[in-house]
């Protein structure tokens, strides 16, 4: 039978959108993008280098005065029009998302609505960004603040959910009056390119959104560019350090959305069926290539054995396979190197005494040409094992026991990361108490999954700096000026 081939007809021609113009010539070469489910070429992606970033920064700077000064209600109308156009292109965007990184249909179909919602939500802020009046009594003076855009914002996004990152960062940055350059990864560039085209079609002025796909060379050029007023980076911690070094000479402020190693605390008083499904959520969405994946499952000792057995049984109901099939829950990993990295974690865990209960192998048969690894459950580990400490970014979930609530919190917080933490419990008092004690930016309770546009999202510790979403996301892209007037 074989897998459904990549739907290459739906992909935009890869290239750059700079100042409203689409170009396809790269100054530094191309990258062969392969459909992760079959390993077959989709297109050669022109890579953005210094020349393309220089042009994009110049275009964003040229567009800045017009966009910044555009009345807020006009900004709002344009952003709402863009959101409507995204919805009109639902099928196309869904197919592009599936083809660029192998997201299964059931995952990809959430994306167009999610991106449109992010633009609609943030459009509503365009005319609500103001300032504060500051009390100066008893001094005869008047003091107030003005919230201003930074100016030109550079946005770097990873391959696991570039279309969502486009909405999460560009929508608030635009609503706040900034102009943007987004650099998607060469591993999944298509959705950002298409969204950039649709933005122009929706009437967003040329140069407000510039799209320059590429890898490290383009990213580095953007981060060190003196014409960039603010950077926002989503990706891994090692790259974040390079971003910070590149930004340092110009002291460009940087927002960081980084990785995680999020714990899921399963208490004996939780709903068993919900908690079992929740435990598998560490593997299923994006095949575990999700920053917020709950990859360390901590289970109360009294239910540990039966709970782990139930999760193991439930794995049999998770369909791993053709992203085009409606009932596929897990698609492939992004590329060969990522697959090898994930398999390496499973192999080393096994060599170090862990028990790999299921998975940990490349899948064969119809899936042999793609980069498929099924749910991989690992037991008999402690917090010193590499597979428990490091972000795998694949479908690997480890299980550990705890005896008391205090021990669960201690184990959960014993990590360099602090992106999310999950609680499975029907005891509401416990839920609030534990939520306060967990050191993470997002706490999700009872199989909760998702990021509402109005909610803040971001990490503590090595999971990041700053928040996107809600008013916090708007604040990420504005700076405050104070005006102090003497009335003496
Ligand atoms: P990555 O760090 O390798 O790459 C991220 C982006 O940085 C890509 O666009 C890449 O081309 C670019 N880049 C590479 N070298 C660069 C350099 N020297 N200067 C500037 N940019 C450079 O990460 P990845 O493998 O694409 O994505 C996986 C990581 O992203 C994971 O750690 C994951 O947890 C994290 N992530 C975090 C969030 C979040 O919201 N917290 C969301 C998604 C992914």
Short mmCIF file of C-alpha atoms and ligand atoms in Angstrom, two decimals:
data_model
loop_
_atom_site.label_atom_id
_atom_site.label_comp_id
_atom_site.label_asym_id
_atom_site.label_seq_id
_atom_site.Cartn_x
_atom_site.Cartn_y
_atom_site.Cartn_z
CA UNK A 1 0.00 0.00 0.00
CA UNK A 2 2.56 2.60 1.11
CA UNK A 3 1.98 6.01 2.59
CA UNK A 4 0.13 8.88 0.97
CA UNK A 5 2.81 10.93 -0.81
CA UNK A 6 3.46 14.51 0.29
CA UNK A 7 0.87 16.93 -1.04
CA UNK A 8 3.50 19.10 -2.73
CA UNK A 9 0.94 20.83 -4.97
CA UNK A 10 -0.35 22.77 -1.98
CA UNK A 11 3.06 24.14 -0.96
CA UNK A 12 3.98 27.74 -1.81
CA UNK A 13 7.14 28.18 -3.84
CA UNK A 14 9.84 28.46 -1.18
CA UNK A 15 11.55 31.83 -0.98
CA UNK A 16 11.63 35.15 0.84
CA UNK A 17 8.95 37.77 1.37
CA UNK A 18 10.77 41.04 1.83
CA UNK A 19 9.08 44.42 1.53
CA UNK A 20 6.06 42.82 -0.15
CA UNK A 21 8.18 41.14 -2.85
CA UNK A 22 8.67 37.41 -3.18
CA UNK A 23 12.14 36.32 -4.27
CA UNK A 24 13.69 32.89 -4.57
CA UNK A 25 17.42 33.54 -5.08
CA UNK A 26 19.53 32.85 -2.02
CA UNK A 27 22.94 34.37 -1.35
CA UNK A 28 24.07 31.23 0.50
CA UNK A 29 22.42 28.19 -1.09
CA UNK A 30 19.53 25.83 -0.53
CA UNK A 31 18.41 23.03 1.78
CA UNK A 32 16.59 19.95 0.45
CA UNK A 33 13.38 19.67 2.46
CA UNK A 34 12.14 16.08 2.78
CA UNK A 35 8.59 15.07 3.70
CA UNK A 36 9.21 13.40 7.06
CA UNK A 37 6.68 10.60 6.49
CA UNK A 38 8.34 9.32 3.30
CA UNK A 39 11.78 10.93 3.22
CA UNK A 40 11.02 12.28 -0.29
CA UNK A 41 12.08 15.72 -1.53
CA UNK A 42 9.44 18.46 -1.51
CA UNK A 43 11.50 21.49 -2.66
CA UNK A 44 14.97 22.96 -2.35
CA UNK A 45 14.53 25.76 0.19
CA UNK A 46 16.49 28.97 -0.51
CA UNK A 47 18.28 29.85 2.73
CA UNK A 48 18.34 33.37 4.09
CA UNK A 49 21.82 34.72 4.89
CA UNK A 50 23.20 38.11 5.82
CA UNK A 51 22.19 39.73 2.50
CA UNK A 52 18.56 38.63 2.87
CA UNK A 53 18.45 39.72 6.52
CA UNK A 54 19.92 43.13 5.62
CA UNK A 55 17.20 43.57 3.01
CA UNK A 56 14.46 42.38 5.38
CA UNK A 57 15.57 44.71 8.18
CA UNK A 58 15.68 47.63 5.72
CA UNK A 59 12.15 46.77 4.53
CA UNK A 60 10.80 46.47 8.07
CA UNK A 61 12.42 49.81 9.00
CA UNK A 62 10.93 51.50 5.93
CA UNK A 63 7.46 50.18 6.81
CA UNK A 64 7.74 51.12 10.50
CA UNK A 65 6.60 54.78 10.52
CA UNK A 66 3.51 54.01 8.44
CA UNK A 67 2.48 51.04 10.53
CA UNK A 68 3.29 52.63 13.85
CA UNK A 69 1.29 55.76 13.02
CA UNK A 70 -1.65 53.91 11.43
CA UNK A 71 -4.72 54.54 13.62
CA UNK A 72 -5.31 51.64 15.97
CA UNK A 73 -8.75 50.89 14.56
CA UNK A 74 -7.20 50.55 11.08
CA UNK A 75 -4.59 48.15 12.42
CA UNK A 76 -7.36 46.17 14.04
CA UNK A 77 -9.42 46.00 10.84
CA UNK A 78 -6.42 44.79 8.84
CA UNK A 79 -5.57 42.13 11.40
CA UNK A 80 -9.18 40.93 11.54
CA UNK A 81 -9.25 40.78 7.74
CA UNK A 82 -6.08 38.69 7.81
CA UNK A 83 -7.66 36.33 10.36
CA UNK A 84 -10.74 35.94 8.12
CA UNK A 85 -8.52 35.12 5.13
CA UNK A 86 -6.64 32.51 7.19
CA UNK A 87 -9.99 30.82 7.93
CA UNK A 88 -10.93 30.91 4.23
CA UNK A 89 -7.70 29.01 3.52
CA UNK A 90 -8.36 26.37 6.19
CA UNK A 91 -7.76 23.29 3.98
CA UNK A 92 -4.69 24.74 2.35
CA UNK A 93 -3.03 25.77 5.62
CA UNK A 94 -3.85 22.43 7.20
CA UNK A 95 -2.23 20.57 4.26
CA UNK A 96 0.84 22.80 4.32
CA UNK A 97 1.31 22.17 8.06
CA UNK A 98 1.00 18.41 7.50
CA UNK A 99 3.51 18.43 4.68
CA UNK A 100 6.13 20.67 6.23
CA UNK A 101 6.66 18.66 9.42
CA UNK A 102 4.49 15.54 9.23
CA UNK A 103 1.81 16.69 11.69
CA UNK A 104 -1.11 14.26 11.44
CA UNK A 105 -4.42 15.51 10.07
CA UNK A 106 -6.11 15.49 13.51
CA UNK A 107 -3.40 17.83 14.85
CA UNK A 108 -2.96 20.03 11.77
CA UNK A 109 -6.67 20.76 11.50
CA UNK A 110 -6.53 22.72 14.75
CA UNK A 111 -3.90 25.09 13.38
CA UNK A 112 -5.75 27.44 10.97
CA UNK A 113 -8.41 28.23 13.57
CA UNK A 114 -5.77 28.68 16.26
CA UNK A 115 -3.70 31.11 14.15
CA UNK A 116 -6.82 33.09 13.14
CA UNK A 117 -7.84 33.27 16.80
CA UNK A 118 -4.41 34.64 17.77
CA UNK A 119 -4.76 37.46 15.21
CA UNK A 120 -8.33 38.23 16.28
CA UNK A 121 -7.46 38.26 19.98
CA UNK A 122 -4.44 40.51 19.50
CA UNK A 123 -6.27 42.78 17.04
CA UNK A 124 -8.49 43.65 19.97
CA UNK A 125 -5.51 45.02 21.87
CA UNK A 126 -4.45 47.42 19.10
CA UNK A 127 -6.61 50.27 20.49
CA UNK A 128 -6.32 49.32 24.15
CA UNK A 129 -2.61 49.78 24.59
CA UNK A 130 -2.18 52.94 26.58
CA UNK A 131 -0.25 54.12 29.57
CA UNK A 132 -0.69 54.87 33.25
CA UNK A 133 -1.10 58.06 35.21
CA UNK A 134 1.39 58.20 38.07
CA UNK A 135 0.61 59.85 41.38
CA UNK A 136 2.95 62.76 42.12
CA UNK A 137 1.13 64.23 45.11
CA UNK A 138 2.16 66.33 47.03
CA UNK A 139 4.67 67.57 44.41
CA UNK A 140 3.00 69.90 41.88
CA UNK A 141 3.70 67.78 38.81
CA UNK A 142 2.01 65.57 36.31
CA UNK A 143 3.46 62.19 35.41
CA UNK A 144 2.25 59.62 32.91
CA UNK A 145 3.58 56.75 30.82
CA UNK A 146 3.34 56.02 27.11
CA UNK A 147 3.52 52.44 25.82
CA UNK A 148 5.44 52.41 22.55
CA UNK A 149 6.45 49.73 20.07
CA UNK A 150 10.12 48.73 20.09
CA UNK A 151 10.32 49.21 16.31
CA UNK A 152 11.72 46.39 14.17
CA UNK A 153 11.29 42.98 15.78
CA UNK A 154 13.23 39.85 14.75
CA UNK A 155 11.36 36.61 15.43
CA UNK A 156 13.07 33.21 15.21
CA UNK A 157 10.89 30.11 15.35
CA UNK A 158 11.50 26.34 15.38
CA UNK A 159 10.11 23.65 13.09
CA UNK A 160 7.64 21.93 15.39
CA UNK A 161 4.86 24.52 15.19
CA UNK A 162 5.99 27.44 13.02
CA UNK A 163 2.47 28.44 11.99
CA UNK A 164 1.40 28.78 15.63
CA UNK A 165 4.59 30.66 16.50
CA UNK A 166 3.78 33.02 13.60
CA UNK A 167 0.49 33.89 15.31
CA UNK A 168 1.86 33.87 18.86
CA UNK A 169 4.61 36.41 18.15
CA UNK A 170 3.65 38.38 15.03
CA UNK A 171 0.07 39.14 16.12
CA UNK A 172 0.99 40.88 19.42
CA UNK A 173 4.08 42.53 17.87
CA UNK A 174 1.92 44.01 15.08
CA UNK A 175 -0.89 45.03 17.41
CA UNK A 176 1.68 46.93 19.46
CA UNK A 177 2.84 48.81 16.33
CA UNK A 178 6.07 46.96 15.50
CA UNK A 179 7.14 45.66 12.10
CA UNK A 180 8.53 42.12 11.91
CA UNK A 181 11.00 39.77 10.31
CA UNK A 182 10.22 36.12 10.97
CA UNK A 183 12.81 33.43 10.38
CA UNK A 184 11.27 29.97 10.21
CA UNK A 185 13.55 26.96 10.18
CA UNK A 186 14.60 25.41 6.88
CA UNK A 187 13.10 22.16 8.23
CA UNK A 188 9.51 23.56 8.13
CA UNK A 189 9.37 26.90 6.28
CA UNK A 190 6.21 26.62 4.20
CA UNK A 191 3.42 27.71 6.54
CA UNK A 192 5.18 30.98 7.44
CA UNK A 193 5.82 31.72 3.74
CA UNK A 194 2.16 31.13 2.87
CA UNK A 195 0.96 33.18 5.84
CA UNK A 196 3.28 35.99 4.70
CA UNK A 197 1.67 35.85 1.24
CA UNK A 198 -1.84 35.86 2.71
CA UNK A 199 -0.97 38.84 4.91
CA UNK A 200 -0.18 40.85 1.75
CA UNK A 201 -3.40 39.64 0.13
CA UNK A 202 -5.29 40.79 3.24
CA UNK A 203 -3.85 44.29 2.80
CA UNK A 204 -1.23 44.25 5.56
CA UNK A 205 1.19 46.89 4.24
CA UNK A 206 4.39 45.74 2.52
CA UNK A 207 7.31 45.33 4.91
CA UNK A 208 5.19 44.91 8.05
CA UNK A 209 5.70 41.13 7.92
CA UNK A 210 8.87 39.89 6.25
CA UNK A 211 9.55 36.15 6.01
CA UNK A 212 13.12 34.88 5.63
CA UNK A 213 13.46 31.11 6.07
CA UNK A 214 16.85 29.69 6.88
CA UNK A 215 19.14 28.11 9.43
CA UNK A 216 21.86 29.28 11.79
CA UNK A 217 23.56 31.67 9.37
CA UNK A 218 20.39 33.71 8.78
CA UNK A 219 19.42 33.49 12.45
CA UNK A 220 22.79 34.74 13.55
CA UNK A 221 22.68 37.62 11.02
CA UNK A 222 19.28 38.67 12.36
CA UNK A 223 20.36 38.51 16.01
CA UNK A 224 23.51 40.59 15.48
CA UNK A 225 21.83 43.16 13.23
CA UNK A 226 22.05 46.70 14.61
CA UNK A 227 18.77 47.59 12.88
CA UNK A 228 16.77 45.16 15.01
CA UNK A 229 15.23 46.71 18.14
CA UNK A 230 13.90 43.56 19.80
CA UNK A 231 14.40 39.84 19.32
CA UNK A 232 12.12 36.98 20.18
CA UNK A 233 13.55 33.48 20.00
CA UNK A 234 11.75 30.14 20.29
CA UNK A 235 13.94 27.08 20.23
CA UNK A 236 16.52 25.11 22.18
CA UNK A 237 18.73 26.31 25.03
CA UNK A 238 22.05 25.84 23.20
CA UNK A 239 20.86 28.00 20.32
CA UNK A 240 19.45 30.52 22.79
CA UNK A 241 22.97 31.03 24.16
CA UNK A 242 24.21 31.83 20.64
CA UNK A 243 21.28 34.21 20.18
CA UNK A 244 22.17 36.02 23.42
CA UNK A 245 25.85 36.28 22.41
CA UNK A 246 24.94 37.66 18.97
CA UNK A 247 22.52 40.18 20.50
CA UNK A 248 24.95 41.28 23.19
CA UNK A 249 27.11 43.83 21.25
CA UNK A 250 23.99 45.86 20.37
CA UNK A 251 22.34 45.02 23.71
CA UNK A 252 19.21 44.05 21.79
CA UNK A 253 16.57 42.83 24.26
CA UNK A 254 15.64 39.17 23.77
CA UNK A 255 12.51 37.25 24.72
CA UNK A 256 13.11 33.49 25.00
CA UNK A 257 10.67 30.57 24.71
CA UNK A 258 12.78 27.47 25.27
CA UNK A 259 12.51 23.79 26.00
CA UNK A 260 11.08 21.83 28.89
CA UNK A 261 11.11 18.61 30.84
CA UNK A 262 7.69 18.95 32.33
CA UNK A 263 6.50 16.71 35.14
CA UNK A 264 3.03 15.20 35.39
CA UNK A 265 2.02 14.41 38.98
CA UNK A 266 -0.49 11.56 39.09
CA UNK A 267 -2.13 11.25 42.51
CA UNK A 268 -4.04 8.18 43.64
CA UNK A 269 -7.22 10.29 43.86
CA UNK A 270 -7.18 11.13 40.13
CA UNK A 271 -9.66 9.86 37.53
CA UNK A 272 -7.84 6.80 36.19
CA UNK A 273 -9.04 6.95 32.60
CA UNK A 274 -8.30 10.66 32.24
CA UNK A 275 -4.91 10.30 33.90
CA UNK A 276 -3.90 7.39 31.64
CA UNK A 277 -4.82 9.44 28.56
CA UNK A 278 -2.95 12.39 30.03
CA UNK A 279 0.22 10.33 30.54
CA UNK A 280 0.22 9.49 26.82
CA UNK A 281 0.01 13.18 25.95
CA UNK A 282 3.74 13.28 26.64
CA UNK A 283 4.15 11.20 23.45
CA UNK A 284 1.23 11.98 21.19
CA UNK A 285 0.99 15.68 20.17
CA UNK A 286 3.68 16.31 17.56
CA UNK A 287 5.10 12.86 18.43
CA UNK A 288 6.52 14.35 21.60
CA UNK A 289 8.21 17.18 19.67
CA UNK A 290 6.31 19.67 21.79
CA UNK A 291 8.00 22.02 24.24
CA UNK A 292 5.27 21.53 26.85
CA UNK A 293 5.14 17.72 26.61
CA UNK A 294 4.70 16.16 30.06
CA UNK A 295 7.59 13.74 29.69
CA UNK A 296 8.26 12.88 33.36
CA UNK A 297 5.27 11.07 34.81
CA UNK A 298 5.45 10.88 38.62
CA UNK A 299 2.97 8.40 40.02
CA UNK A 300 1.84 7.91 43.62
CA UNK A 301 3.38 4.70 44.91
CA UNK A 302 0.08 3.03 45.88
CA UNK A 303 -1.18 3.04 42.24
CA UNK A 304 2.17 2.98 40.38
CA UNK A 305 2.17 -0.63 39.13
CA UNK A 306 -1.43 -0.76 37.91
CA UNK A 307 -1.23 2.76 36.47
CA UNK A 308 1.89 2.05 34.41
CA UNK A 309 0.31 -1.21 33.21
CA UNK A 310 -2.80 0.71 32.12
CA UNK A 311 -0.72 3.24 30.19
CA UNK A 312 1.18 0.41 28.54
CA UNK A 313 -2.10 -1.19 27.45
CA UNK A 314 -3.43 2.12 26.17
CA UNK A 315 -0.41 2.49 23.85
CA UNK A 316 -1.97 -0.25 21.73
CA UNK A 317 -4.81 2.13 20.84
CA UNK A 318 -2.54 4.95 19.64
CA UNK A 319 -2.28 4.89 15.88
CA UNK A 320 1.16 5.85 14.59
CA UNK A 321 1.24 6.23 10.84
CA UNK A 322 0.22 8.09 7.71
CA UNK A 323 -0.32 11.78 8.60
CA UNK A 324 -3.05 11.89 5.93
CA UNK A 325 -5.19 9.26 7.74
CA UNK A 326 -7.90 10.85 9.86
CA UNK A 327 -7.35 8.44 12.75
CA UNK A 328 -3.56 8.79 12.96
CA UNK A 329 -2.56 10.22 16.33
CA UNK A 330 1.21 10.26 15.82
CA UNK A 331 3.13 11.08 12.65
CA UNK A 332 6.87 10.94 12.00
CA UNK A 333 9.71 12.84 13.66
CA UNK A 334 10.99 15.80 11.68
CA UNK A 335 14.13 14.27 10.15
CA UNK A 336 16.65 11.46 10.31
CA UNK A 337 18.95 13.20 12.83
CA UNK A 338 16.07 13.86 15.20
CA UNK A 339 14.98 10.24 14.94
CA UNK A 340 18.52 9.03 15.66
CA UNK A 341 18.76 11.42 18.60
CA UNK A 342 15.53 10.05 20.07
CA UNK A 343 16.57 6.42 19.54
CA UNK A 344 19.93 7.22 21.16
CA UNK A 345 18.17 8.34 24.36
CA UNK A 346 16.22 5.05 24.50
CA UNK A 347 19.36 2.96 23.86
CA UNK A 348 21.43 4.74 26.51
CA UNK A 349 18.56 4.57 29.02
CA UNK A 350 18.43 0.82 28.50
CA UNK A 351 22.21 0.50 28.79
CA UNK A 352 22.04 2.45 32.08
CA UNK A 353 19.58 0.08 33.72
CA UNK A 354 16.25 1.61 32.71
CA UNK A 355 13.46 -0.60 31.46
CA UNK A 356 12.10 0.39 28.05
CA UNK A 357 8.55 -0.93 28.36
CA UNK A 358 7.54 -0.24 24.78
CA UNK A 359 8.84 1.61 21.69
CA UNK A 360 12.40 2.84 21.37
CA UNK A 361 12.73 1.45 17.84
CA UNK A 362 12.39 2.86 14.34
CA UNK A 363 9.15 1.56 12.88
CA UNK A 364 9.19 -0.65 9.80
CA UNK A 365 6.71 -1.90 7.19
CA UNK A 366 4.91 0.92 5.38
CA UNK A 367 6.55 3.41 7.70
CA UNK A 368 10.14 2.33 7.01
CA UNK A 369 10.96 5.22 4.64
CA UNK A 370 9.84 7.86 7.13
CA UNK A 371 11.18 8.83 10.53
CA UNK A 372 8.68 7.02 12.75
CA UNK A 373 9.17 6.08 16.40
CA UNK A 374 6.18 4.91 18.45
CA UNK A 375 5.33 5.82 22.05
CA UNK A 376 8.36 4.94 24.15
CA UNK A 377 7.71 4.32 27.85
CA UNK A 378 10.67 4.09 30.20
CA UNK A 379 10.56 2.81 33.80
CA UNK A 380 13.06 2.00 36.51
CA UNK A 381 14.72 5.41 36.37
CA UNK A 382 15.49 8.18 38.84
CA UNK A 383 16.17 11.87 38.49
CA UNK A 384 19.84 11.25 37.69
CA UNK A 385 19.14 9.41 34.39
CA UNK A 386 19.84 11.38 31.23
CA UNK A 387 16.42 10.43 29.83
CA UNK A 388 14.79 12.08 32.87
CA UNK A 389 17.00 15.17 32.98
CA UNK A 390 17.40 16.17 29.30
CA UNK A 391 14.78 17.27 26.83
CA UNK A 392 14.47 14.41 24.31
CA UNK A 393 11.98 16.17 21.99
CA UNK A 394 10.46 12.89 20.88
CA UNK A 395 7.83 10.40 22.08
CA UNK A 396 9.71 9.28 25.20
CA UNK A 397 8.01 9.36 28.61
CA UNK A 398 9.61 8.19 31.85
CA UNK A 399 7.80 6.95 34.96
CA UNK A 400 8.88 7.43 38.57
CA UNK A 401 7.26 6.81 41.96
CA UNK A 402 6.55 9.19 44.83
CA UNK A 403 5.23 8.48 48.29
CA UNK A 404 4.15 11.91 49.53
CA UNK A 405 2.94 15.17 47.99
CA UNK A 406 6.13 16.88 49.24
CA UNK A 407 8.28 14.29 47.48
CA UNK A 408 6.26 14.71 44.26
CA UNK A 409 6.84 18.48 44.32
CA UNK A 410 10.52 18.06 45.10
CA UNK A 411 11.00 15.61 42.20
CA UNK A 412 8.97 17.78 39.83
CA UNK A 413 11.01 20.89 40.63
CA UNK A 414 14.36 19.08 40.49
CA UNK A 415 15.08 20.04 36.88
CA UNK A 416 16.84 22.91 35.12
CA UNK A 417 13.61 23.55 33.21
CA UNK A 418 10.38 25.25 34.27
CA UNK A 419 8.04 25.45 31.29
CA UNK A 420 4.96 23.47 32.38
CA UNK A 421 3.80 21.04 35.03
CA UNK A 422 0.70 18.86 35.11
CA UNK A 423 -1.43 17.71 38.03
CA UNK A 424 -3.86 14.78 37.88
CA UNK A 425 -6.01 14.83 41.02
CA UNK A 426 -9.67 15.16 41.99
CA UNK A 427 -8.76 16.88 45.28
CA UNK A 428 -9.27 20.57 44.53
CA UNK A 429 -7.49 21.77 47.66
CA UNK A 430 -4.47 19.69 46.76
CA UNK A 431 -4.54 20.98 43.18
CA UNK A 432 -4.30 24.63 44.33
CA UNK A 433 -1.64 23.83 46.93
CA UNK A 434 0.55 21.88 44.50
CA UNK A 435 0.03 24.42 41.69
CA UNK A 436 1.49 27.11 43.94
CA UNK A 437 4.50 24.98 44.84
CA UNK A 438 5.46 23.92 41.32
CA UNK A 439 8.20 25.98 39.67
CA UNK A 440 6.82 26.29 36.13
CA UNK A 441 5.23 28.94 33.93
CA UNK A 442 2.10 26.88 33.12
CA UNK A 443 0.23 24.46 35.35
CA UNK A 444 -2.26 22.20 33.57
CA UNK A 445 -4.73 20.17 35.58
CA UNK A 446 -6.65 16.98 34.80
CA UNK A 447 -5.64 16.19 31.25
CA UNK A 448 -5.75 19.84 30.22
CA UNK A 449 -3.93 20.66 27.00
CA UNK A 450 -3.82 23.86 25.01
CA UNK A 451 -2.82 27.48 25.07
CA UNK A 452 -5.76 29.92 25.03
CA UNK A 453 -4.86 33.14 23.18
CA UNK A 454 -5.68 35.18 26.29
CA UNK A 455 -3.49 33.14 28.66
CA UNK A 456 0.19 33.89 29.29
CA UNK A 457 2.69 31.23 28.29
CA UNK A 458 6.41 30.97 28.96
CA UNK A 459 9.00 29.33 31.11
CA UNK A 460 10.90 29.68 34.35
CA UNK A 461 14.58 28.81 34.82
CA UNK A 462 16.16 27.47 31.59
CA UNK A 463 12.77 27.35 29.86
CA UNK A 464 12.81 31.00 28.97
CA UNK A 465 12.47 34.67 29.68
CA UNK A 466 9.19 36.55 29.29
CA UNK A 467 5.69 35.45 28.35
CA UNK A 468 3.62 35.36 25.18
CA UNK A 469 -0.19 35.28 25.16
CA UNK A 470 -2.74 37.68 26.60
CA UNK A 471 -1.72 41.13 27.76
CA UNK A 472 1.65 39.64 28.78
CA UNK A 473 2.33 38.88 25.12
CA UNK A 474 1.54 42.47 24.15
CA UNK A 475 3.86 43.74 26.90
CA UNK A 476 6.66 41.61 25.43
CA UNK A 477 6.58 43.89 22.37
CA UNK A 478 6.18 47.33 23.92
CA UNK A 479 8.46 49.53 25.95
CA UNK A 480 7.34 52.19 28.36
CA UNK A 481 8.26 55.86 28.28
CA UNK A 482 7.67 58.08 31.29
CA UNK A 483 6.68 61.76 30.94
CA UNK A 484 7.13 63.97 34.01
CA UNK A 485 5.81 67.53 33.80
CA UNK A 486 6.54 70.10 36.47
CA UNK A 487 3.50 72.19 37.41
CA UNK A 488 5.34 74.36 39.90
P1 LIG B 1 16.81 25.13 17.54
O1 LIG B 1 17.25 25.87 18.74
O2 LIG B 1 17.76 24.20 16.88
O3 LIG B 1 16.34 26.14 16.38
C1 LIG B 1 15.38 27.14 16.62
C2 LIG B 1 15.52 28.22 15.57
O4 LIG B 1 16.79 28.84 15.73
C3 LIG B 1 15.49 27.71 14.14
O5 LIG B 1 14.78 28.63 13.34
C4 LIG B 1 16.95 27.69 13.75
O6 LIG B 1 17.18 27.81 12.36
C5 LIG B 1 17.44 28.93 14.48
N1 LIG B 1 18.89 28.98 14.71
C6 LIG B 1 19.80 27.99 14.64
N2 LIG B 1 21.04 28.48 14.92
C7 LIG B 1 20.89 29.79 15.19
C8 LIG B 1 21.78 30.83 15.56
N3 LIG B 1 23.09 30.62 15.70
N4 LIG B 1 21.28 32.07 15.76
C9 LIG B 1 19.96 32.31 15.64
N5 LIG B 1 19.07 31.36 15.28
C10 LIG B 1 19.52 30.12 15.05
O7 LIG B 1 15.49 24.40 17.97
P2 LIG B 1 14.61 23.41 17.12
O8 LIG B 1 15.32 22.10 17.03
O9 LIG B 1 14.21 24.08 15.85
O10 LIG B 1 13.32 23.31 18.06
C11 LIG B 1 13.28 22.52 19.18
C12 LIG B 1 13.45 23.33 20.45
O11 LIG B 1 12.53 24.41 20.49
C13 LIG B 1 13.14 22.50 21.68
O12 LIG B 1 14.06 22.77 22.68
C14 LIG B 1 11.75 22.98 22.07
O13 LIG B 1 11.40 22.73 23.40
C15 LIG B 1 11.84 24.42 21.74
N6 LIG B 1 10.50 25.01 21.62
C16 LIG B 1 10.05 25.85 22.60
C17 LIG B 1 8.77 26.38 22.52
C18 LIG B 1 8.23 27.31 23.58
O14 LIG B 1 7.24 27.99 23.30
N7 LIG B 1 8.78 27.35 24.77
C19 LIG B 1 7.95 26.08 21.42
C20 LIG B 1 8.44 25.22 20.45
C21 LIG B 1 9.73 24.69 20.55
#
